[in-house]
Amino acid sequence: MSLPLIAILVVFPAAMAYAAASDLVTMTIPNWLCLLLVGTFGLCAAAIGFGWSAVGWNLAASLLMLFICFGLFAAGWIGGGDAKLAAATALWLGFEQLLPYLFVAALVGGVLTVVLVKLREAPLPGLAKGWSWAQRLHGVEKGVPYGIALAAAALVVLPDTTIWRIAISG
């Protein structure tokens, strides 16, 4: 299996799964994970001959997402890990899939939020009371682990990206 295929079919999905699980259990997304996504994109782009122009546009999409998301973070609307994950993901997606990504993330995030609100209205089941992550997630003062929605959306739209098409075909 070639490096681009490993990056697209193994590293990217595994990183998204880890981000979602980490956000669910700890309400954090590690910095190293976002750096892994950025580094793997660079290796994949170089290996498939993605081109400087394409890399530049994807980088612009990532920087725009970082700028917007850090504004949302500063306003207290999203976590810092969510902002970094969205920016690292945008590097892979580029402008072509940025709006579909945000749309899917909003839909999944909306459903996730409604489910969490409903679950938080009920008492935590006895078995789950011993799980620190469940107590944290059940706490009304806690936010929503939006990394789950961001990761799910990334996996939904990645197959429609240029980098995916080039890596899979070549």
PDB file of C-alpha atoms in Angstrom:
ATOM      1  CA  MET A   1       0.000   0.000   0.000  1.00  0.00           C
ATOM      2  CA  SER A   2       1.414   3.402  -0.980  1.00  0.00           C
ATOM      3  CA  LEU A   3       2.007   6.307   1.404  1.00  0.00           C
ATOM      4  CA  PRO A   4      -0.927   8.362   0.062  1.00  0.00           C
ATOM      5  CA  LEU A   5      -3.289   5.409   0.447  1.00  0.00           C
ATOM      6  CA  ILE A   6      -2.074   4.790   3.994  1.00  0.00           C
ATOM      7  CA  ALA A   7      -2.571   8.476   4.791  1.00  0.00           C
ATOM      8  CA  ILE A   8      -6.076   8.626   3.312  1.00  0.00           C
ATOM      9  CA  LEU A   9      -7.389   5.187   4.250  1.00  0.00           C
ATOM     10  CA  VAL A  10      -5.668   4.626   7.603  1.00  0.00           C
ATOM     11  CA  VAL A  11      -4.139   7.703   9.250  1.00  0.00           C
ATOM     12  CA  PHE A  12      -6.886  10.231   8.498  1.00  0.00           C
ATOM     13  CA  PRO A  13      -9.804   7.991   9.581  1.00  0.00           C
ATOM     14  CA  ALA A  14      -7.884   6.750  12.640  1.00  0.00           C
ATOM     15  CA  ALA A  15      -7.074  10.334  13.626  1.00  0.00           C
ATOM     16  CA  MET A  16     -10.739  11.313  13.286  1.00  0.00           C
ATOM     17  CA  ALA A  17     -11.854   8.323  15.346  1.00  0.00           C
ATOM     18  CA  TYR A  18      -9.284   9.174  18.016  1.00  0.00           C
ATOM     19  CA  ALA A  19     -10.343  12.839  18.062  1.00  0.00           C
ATOM     20  CA  ALA A  20     -14.003  11.871  18.498  1.00  0.00           C
ATOM     21  CA  ALA A  21     -13.239   9.326  21.229  1.00  0.00           C
ATOM     22  CA  SER A  22     -10.872  11.673  23.033  1.00  0.00           C
ATOM     23  CA  ASP A  23     -13.396  14.495  22.981  1.00  0.00           C
ATOM     24  CA  LEU A  24     -16.132  12.161  24.227  1.00  0.00           C
ATOM     25  CA  VAL A  25     -14.064  10.791  27.104  1.00  0.00           C
ATOM     26  CA  THR A  26     -11.893  13.769  28.106  1.00  0.00           C
ATOM     27  CA  MET A  27     -13.533  16.790  26.420  1.00  0.00           C
ATOM     28  CA  THR A  28     -10.131  17.514  24.849  1.00  0.00           C
ATOM     29  CA  ILE A  29      -8.504  16.948  21.477  1.00  0.00           C
ATOM     30  CA  PRO A  30      -4.732  16.610  21.743  1.00  0.00           C
ATOM     31  CA  ASN A  31      -2.478  19.049  19.914  1.00  0.00           C
ATOM     32  CA  TRP A  32      -0.310  16.209  18.623  1.00  0.00           C
ATOM     33  CA  LEU A  33      -3.315  14.816  16.764  1.00  0.00           C
ATOM     34  CA  CYS A  34      -3.845  18.038  14.836  1.00  0.00           C
ATOM     35  CA  LEU A  35      -0.112  18.201  14.095  1.00  0.00           C
ATOM     36  CA  LEU A  36      -0.272  14.589  12.856  1.00  0.00           C
ATOM     37  CA  LEU A  37      -3.059  15.563  10.452  1.00  0.00           C
ATOM     38  CA  VAL A  38      -1.064  18.538   9.156  1.00  0.00           C
ATOM     39  CA  GLY A  39       2.135  16.516   8.747  1.00  0.00           C
ATOM     40  CA  THR A  40       0.370  13.602   7.088  1.00  0.00           C
ATOM     41  CA  PHE A  41      -1.318  15.982   4.667  1.00  0.00           C
ATOM     42  CA  GLY A  42       2.088  17.366   3.696  1.00  0.00           C
ATOM     43  CA  LEU A  43       3.509  13.888   3.081  1.00  0.00           C
ATOM     44  CA  CYS A  44       0.433  12.787   1.161  1.00  0.00           C
ATOM     45  CA  ALA A  45       0.344  15.950  -0.966  1.00  0.00           C
ATOM     46  CA  ALA A  46       4.030  15.596  -1.834  1.00  0.00           C
ATOM     47  CA  ALA A  47       3.685  11.896  -2.636  1.00  0.00           C
ATOM     48  CA  ILE A  48       0.804  12.412  -5.072  1.00  0.00           C
ATOM     49  CA  GLY A  49       2.253  15.558  -6.664  1.00  0.00           C
ATOM     50  CA  PHE A  50      -0.647  17.666  -5.411  1.00  0.00           C
ATOM     51  CA  GLY A  51       0.943  20.861  -6.739  1.00  0.00           C
ATOM     52  CA  TRP A  52       1.892  24.087  -5.029  1.00  0.00           C
ATOM     53  CA  SER A  53      -1.243  25.896  -6.140  1.00  0.00           C
ATOM     54  CA  ALA A  54      -3.531  23.206  -4.751  1.00  0.00           C
ATOM     55  CA  VAL A  55      -1.547  23.022  -1.512  1.00  0.00           C
ATOM     56  CA  GLY A  56      -1.728  26.818  -1.249  1.00  0.00           C
ATOM     57  CA  TRP A  57      -5.511  26.844  -1.656  1.00  0.00           C
ATOM     58  CA  ASN A  58      -5.950  24.089   0.900  1.00  0.00           C
ATOM     59  CA  LEU A  59      -3.650  25.954   3.276  1.00  0.00           C
ATOM     60  CA  ALA A  60      -5.746  29.099   2.741  1.00  0.00           C
ATOM     61  CA  ALA A  61      -8.895  27.129   3.614  1.00  0.00           C
ATOM     62  CA  SER A  62      -7.181  25.849   6.751  1.00  0.00           C
ATOM     63  CA  LEU A  63      -6.022  29.307   7.825  1.00  0.00           C
ATOM     64  CA  LEU A  64      -9.477  30.769   7.211  1.00  0.00           C
ATOM     65  CA  MET A  65     -11.010  28.013   9.328  1.00  0.00           C
ATOM     66  CA  LEU A  66      -8.406  28.602  12.049  1.00  0.00           C
ATOM     67  CA  PHE A  67      -9.166  32.346  12.073  1.00  0.00           C
ATOM     68  CA  ILE A  68     -12.940  31.825  12.232  1.00  0.00           C
ATOM     69  CA  CYS A  69     -12.769  29.045  14.800  1.00  0.00           C
ATOM     70  CA  PHE A  70     -10.455  30.934  17.109  1.00  0.00           C
ATOM     71  CA  GLY A  71     -12.960  33.766  17.012  1.00  0.00           C
ATOM     72  CA  LEU A  72     -15.622  31.269  18.070  1.00  0.00           C
ATOM     73  CA  PHE A  73     -13.248  29.946  20.740  1.00  0.00           C
ATOM     74  CA  ALA A  74     -12.589  33.461  22.044  1.00  0.00           C
ATOM     75  CA  ALA A  75     -16.350  33.988  22.269  1.00  0.00           C
ATOM     76  CA  GLY A  76     -16.620  30.773  24.318  1.00  0.00           C
ATOM     77  CA  TRP A  77     -18.749  28.994  21.731  1.00  0.00           C
ATOM     78  CA  ILE A  78     -16.342  26.149  20.904  1.00  0.00           C
ATOM     79  CA  GLY A  79     -13.295  24.575  22.498  1.00  0.00           C
ATOM     80  CA  GLY A  80      -9.725  25.203  21.408  1.00  0.00           C
ATOM     81  CA  GLY A  81      -9.301  21.581  20.367  1.00  0.00           C
ATOM     82  CA  ASP A  82     -12.370  21.845  18.152  1.00  0.00           C
ATOM     83  CA  ALA A  83     -10.898  24.947  16.501  1.00  0.00           C
ATOM     84  CA  LYS A  84      -7.575  23.235  15.809  1.00  0.00           C
ATOM     85  CA  LEU A  85      -9.236  20.038  14.585  1.00  0.00           C
ATOM     86  CA  ALA A  86     -11.483  21.966  12.190  1.00  0.00           C
ATOM     87  CA  ALA A  87      -8.477  23.864  10.806  1.00  0.00           C
ATOM     88  CA  ALA A  88      -6.370  20.715  10.385  1.00  0.00           C
ATOM     89  CA  THR A  89      -9.304  18.990   8.698  1.00  0.00           C
ATOM     90  CA  ALA A  90      -9.874  21.950   6.375  1.00  0.00           C
ATOM     91  CA  LEU A  91      -6.295  21.504   5.156  1.00  0.00           C
ATOM     92  CA  TRP A  92      -7.305  18.102   3.798  1.00  0.00           C
ATOM     93  CA  LEU A  93     -10.674  19.236   2.433  1.00  0.00           C
ATOM     94  CA  GLY A  94      -9.807  22.563   0.831  1.00  0.00           C
ATOM     95  CA  PHE A  95     -12.377  25.139  -0.159  1.00  0.00           C
ATOM     96  CA  GLU A  96     -14.187  22.670  -2.419  1.00  0.00           C
ATOM     97  CA  GLN A  97     -15.535  20.668   0.528  1.00  0.00           C
ATOM     98  CA  LEU A  98     -15.417  23.265   3.298  1.00  0.00           C
ATOM     99  CA  LEU A  99     -19.104  24.222   3.144  1.00  0.00           C
ATOM    100  CA  PRO A 100     -20.334  20.624   2.899  1.00  0.00           C
ATOM    101  CA  TYR A 101     -18.072  19.808   5.865  1.00  0.00           C
ATOM    102  CA  LEU A 102     -19.511  22.639   7.938  1.00  0.00           C
ATOM    103  CA  PHE A 103     -23.056  21.697   6.932  1.00  0.00           C
ATOM    104  CA  VAL A 104     -22.636  18.034   7.919  1.00  0.00           C
ATOM    105  CA  ALA A 105     -20.839  19.043  11.139  1.00  0.00           C
ATOM    106  CA  ALA A 106     -23.711  21.381  12.004  1.00  0.00           C
ATOM    107  CA  LEU A 107     -26.292  18.642  11.384  1.00  0.00           C
ATOM    108  CA  VAL A 108     -24.408  15.996  13.369  1.00  0.00           C
ATOM    109  CA  GLY A 109     -23.568  18.545  16.071  1.00  0.00           C
ATOM    110  CA  GLY A 110     -27.210  19.576  16.332  1.00  0.00           C
ATOM    111  CA  VAL A 111     -28.355  15.997  16.776  1.00  0.00           C
ATOM    112  CA  LEU A 112     -25.549  15.369  19.272  1.00  0.00           C
ATOM    113  CA  THR A 113     -26.541  18.455  21.256  1.00  0.00           C
ATOM    114  CA  VAL A 114     -30.214  17.492  21.407  1.00  0.00           C
ATOM    115  CA  VAL A 115     -29.310  13.953  22.498  1.00  0.00           C
ATOM    116  CA  LEU A 116     -26.977  15.250  25.217  1.00  0.00           C
ATOM    117  CA  VAL A 117     -29.537  17.742  26.502  1.00  0.00           C
ATOM    118  CA  LYS A 118     -32.125  14.976  26.750  1.00  0.00           C
ATOM    119  CA  LEU A 119     -29.673  12.600  28.444  1.00  0.00           C
ATOM    120  CA  ARG A 120     -28.673  15.290  30.922  1.00  0.00           C
ATOM    121  CA  GLU A 121     -32.304  15.729  31.950  1.00  0.00           C
ATOM    122  CA  ALA A 122     -32.360  12.166  33.263  1.00  0.00           C
ATOM    123  CA  PRO A 123     -30.307  10.976  36.221  1.00  0.00           C
ATOM    124  CA  LEU A 124     -27.049   9.228  35.407  1.00  0.00           C
ATOM    125  CA  PRO A 125     -27.579   5.444  35.570  1.00  0.00           C
ATOM    126  CA  GLY A 126     -25.975   3.737  38.592  1.00  0.00           C
ATOM    127  CA  LEU A 127     -23.469   1.791  36.520  1.00  0.00           C
ATOM    128  CA  ALA A 128     -22.230   4.967  34.822  1.00  0.00           C
ATOM    129  CA  LYS A 129     -21.784   6.859  38.097  1.00  0.00           C
ATOM    130  CA  GLY A 130     -18.390   5.210  38.517  1.00  0.00           C
ATOM    131  CA  TRP A 131     -17.142   6.420  35.149  1.00  0.00           C
ATOM    132  CA  SER A 132     -15.499   9.841  35.438  1.00  0.00           C
ATOM    133  CA  TRP A 133     -15.955  10.542  31.735  1.00  0.00           C
ATOM    134  CA  ALA A 134     -19.690   9.802  31.947  1.00  0.00           C
ATOM    135  CA  GLN A 135     -20.044  12.081  34.981  1.00  0.00           C
ATOM    136  CA  ARG A 136     -18.183  14.838  33.134  1.00  0.00           C
ATOM    137  CA  LEU A 137     -20.276  14.364  29.987  1.00  0.00           C
ATOM    138  CA  HIS A 138     -23.492  14.298  32.009  1.00  0.00           C
ATOM    139  CA  GLY A 139     -22.659  17.537  33.807  1.00  0.00           C
ATOM    140  CA  VAL A 140     -24.984  20.334  32.766  1.00  0.00           C
ATOM    141  CA  GLU A 141     -22.173  22.881  33.077  1.00  0.00           C
ATOM    142  CA  LYS A 142     -20.117  21.031  30.458  1.00  0.00           C
ATOM    143  CA  GLY A 143     -20.351  21.723  26.791  1.00  0.00           C
ATOM    144  CA  VAL A 144     -20.844  19.371  23.899  1.00  0.00           C
ATOM    145  CA  PRO A 145     -17.935  17.222  22.656  1.00  0.00           C
ATOM    146  CA  TYR A 146     -18.198  18.774  19.208  1.00  0.00           C
ATOM    147  CA  GLY A 147     -15.096  16.934  18.032  1.00  0.00           C
ATOM    148  CA  ILE A 148     -17.442  13.997  17.436  1.00  0.00           C
ATOM    149  CA  ALA A 149     -19.445  16.011  14.907  1.00  0.00           C
ATOM    150  CA  LEU A 150     -16.313  17.467  13.290  1.00  0.00           C
ATOM    151  CA  ALA A 151     -14.744  14.032  12.913  1.00  0.00           C
ATOM    152  CA  ALA A 152     -17.911  12.438  11.528  1.00  0.00           C
ATOM    153  CA  ALA A 153     -18.361  15.257   9.015  1.00  0.00           C
ATOM    154  CA  ALA A 154     -14.748  14.934   7.884  1.00  0.00           C
ATOM    155  CA  LEU A 155     -15.194  11.242   7.185  1.00  0.00           C
ATOM    156  CA  VAL A 156     -18.396  11.919   5.250  1.00  0.00           C
ATOM    157  CA  VAL A 157     -16.928  14.557   2.907  1.00  0.00           C
ATOM    158  CA  LEU A 158     -13.320  13.352   2.485  1.00  0.00           C
ATOM    159  CA  PRO A 159     -14.182  10.986  -0.423  1.00  0.00           C
ATOM    160  CA  ASP A 160     -15.419  14.006  -2.407  1.00  0.00           C
ATOM    161  CA  THR A 161     -12.094  15.868  -2.201  1.00  0.00           C
ATOM    162  CA  THR A 162      -9.461  16.272  -4.885  1.00  0.00           C
ATOM    163  CA  ILE A 163      -6.734  14.817  -2.685  1.00  0.00           C
ATOM    164  CA  TRP A 164      -8.839  11.682  -2.175  1.00  0.00           C
ATOM    165  CA  ARG A 165      -9.529  11.261  -5.902  1.00  0.00           C
ATOM    166  CA  ILE A 166      -5.841  11.652  -6.797  1.00  0.00           C
ATOM    167  CA  ALA A 167      -4.585   9.357  -4.022  1.00  0.00           C
ATOM    168  CA  ILE A 168      -7.120   6.618  -4.780  1.00  0.00           C
ATOM    169  CA  SER A 169      -6.676   6.723  -8.562  1.00  0.00           C
ATOM    170  CA  GLY A 170      -2.885   6.834  -8.523  1.00  0.00           C
TER     171      GLY A 170
END
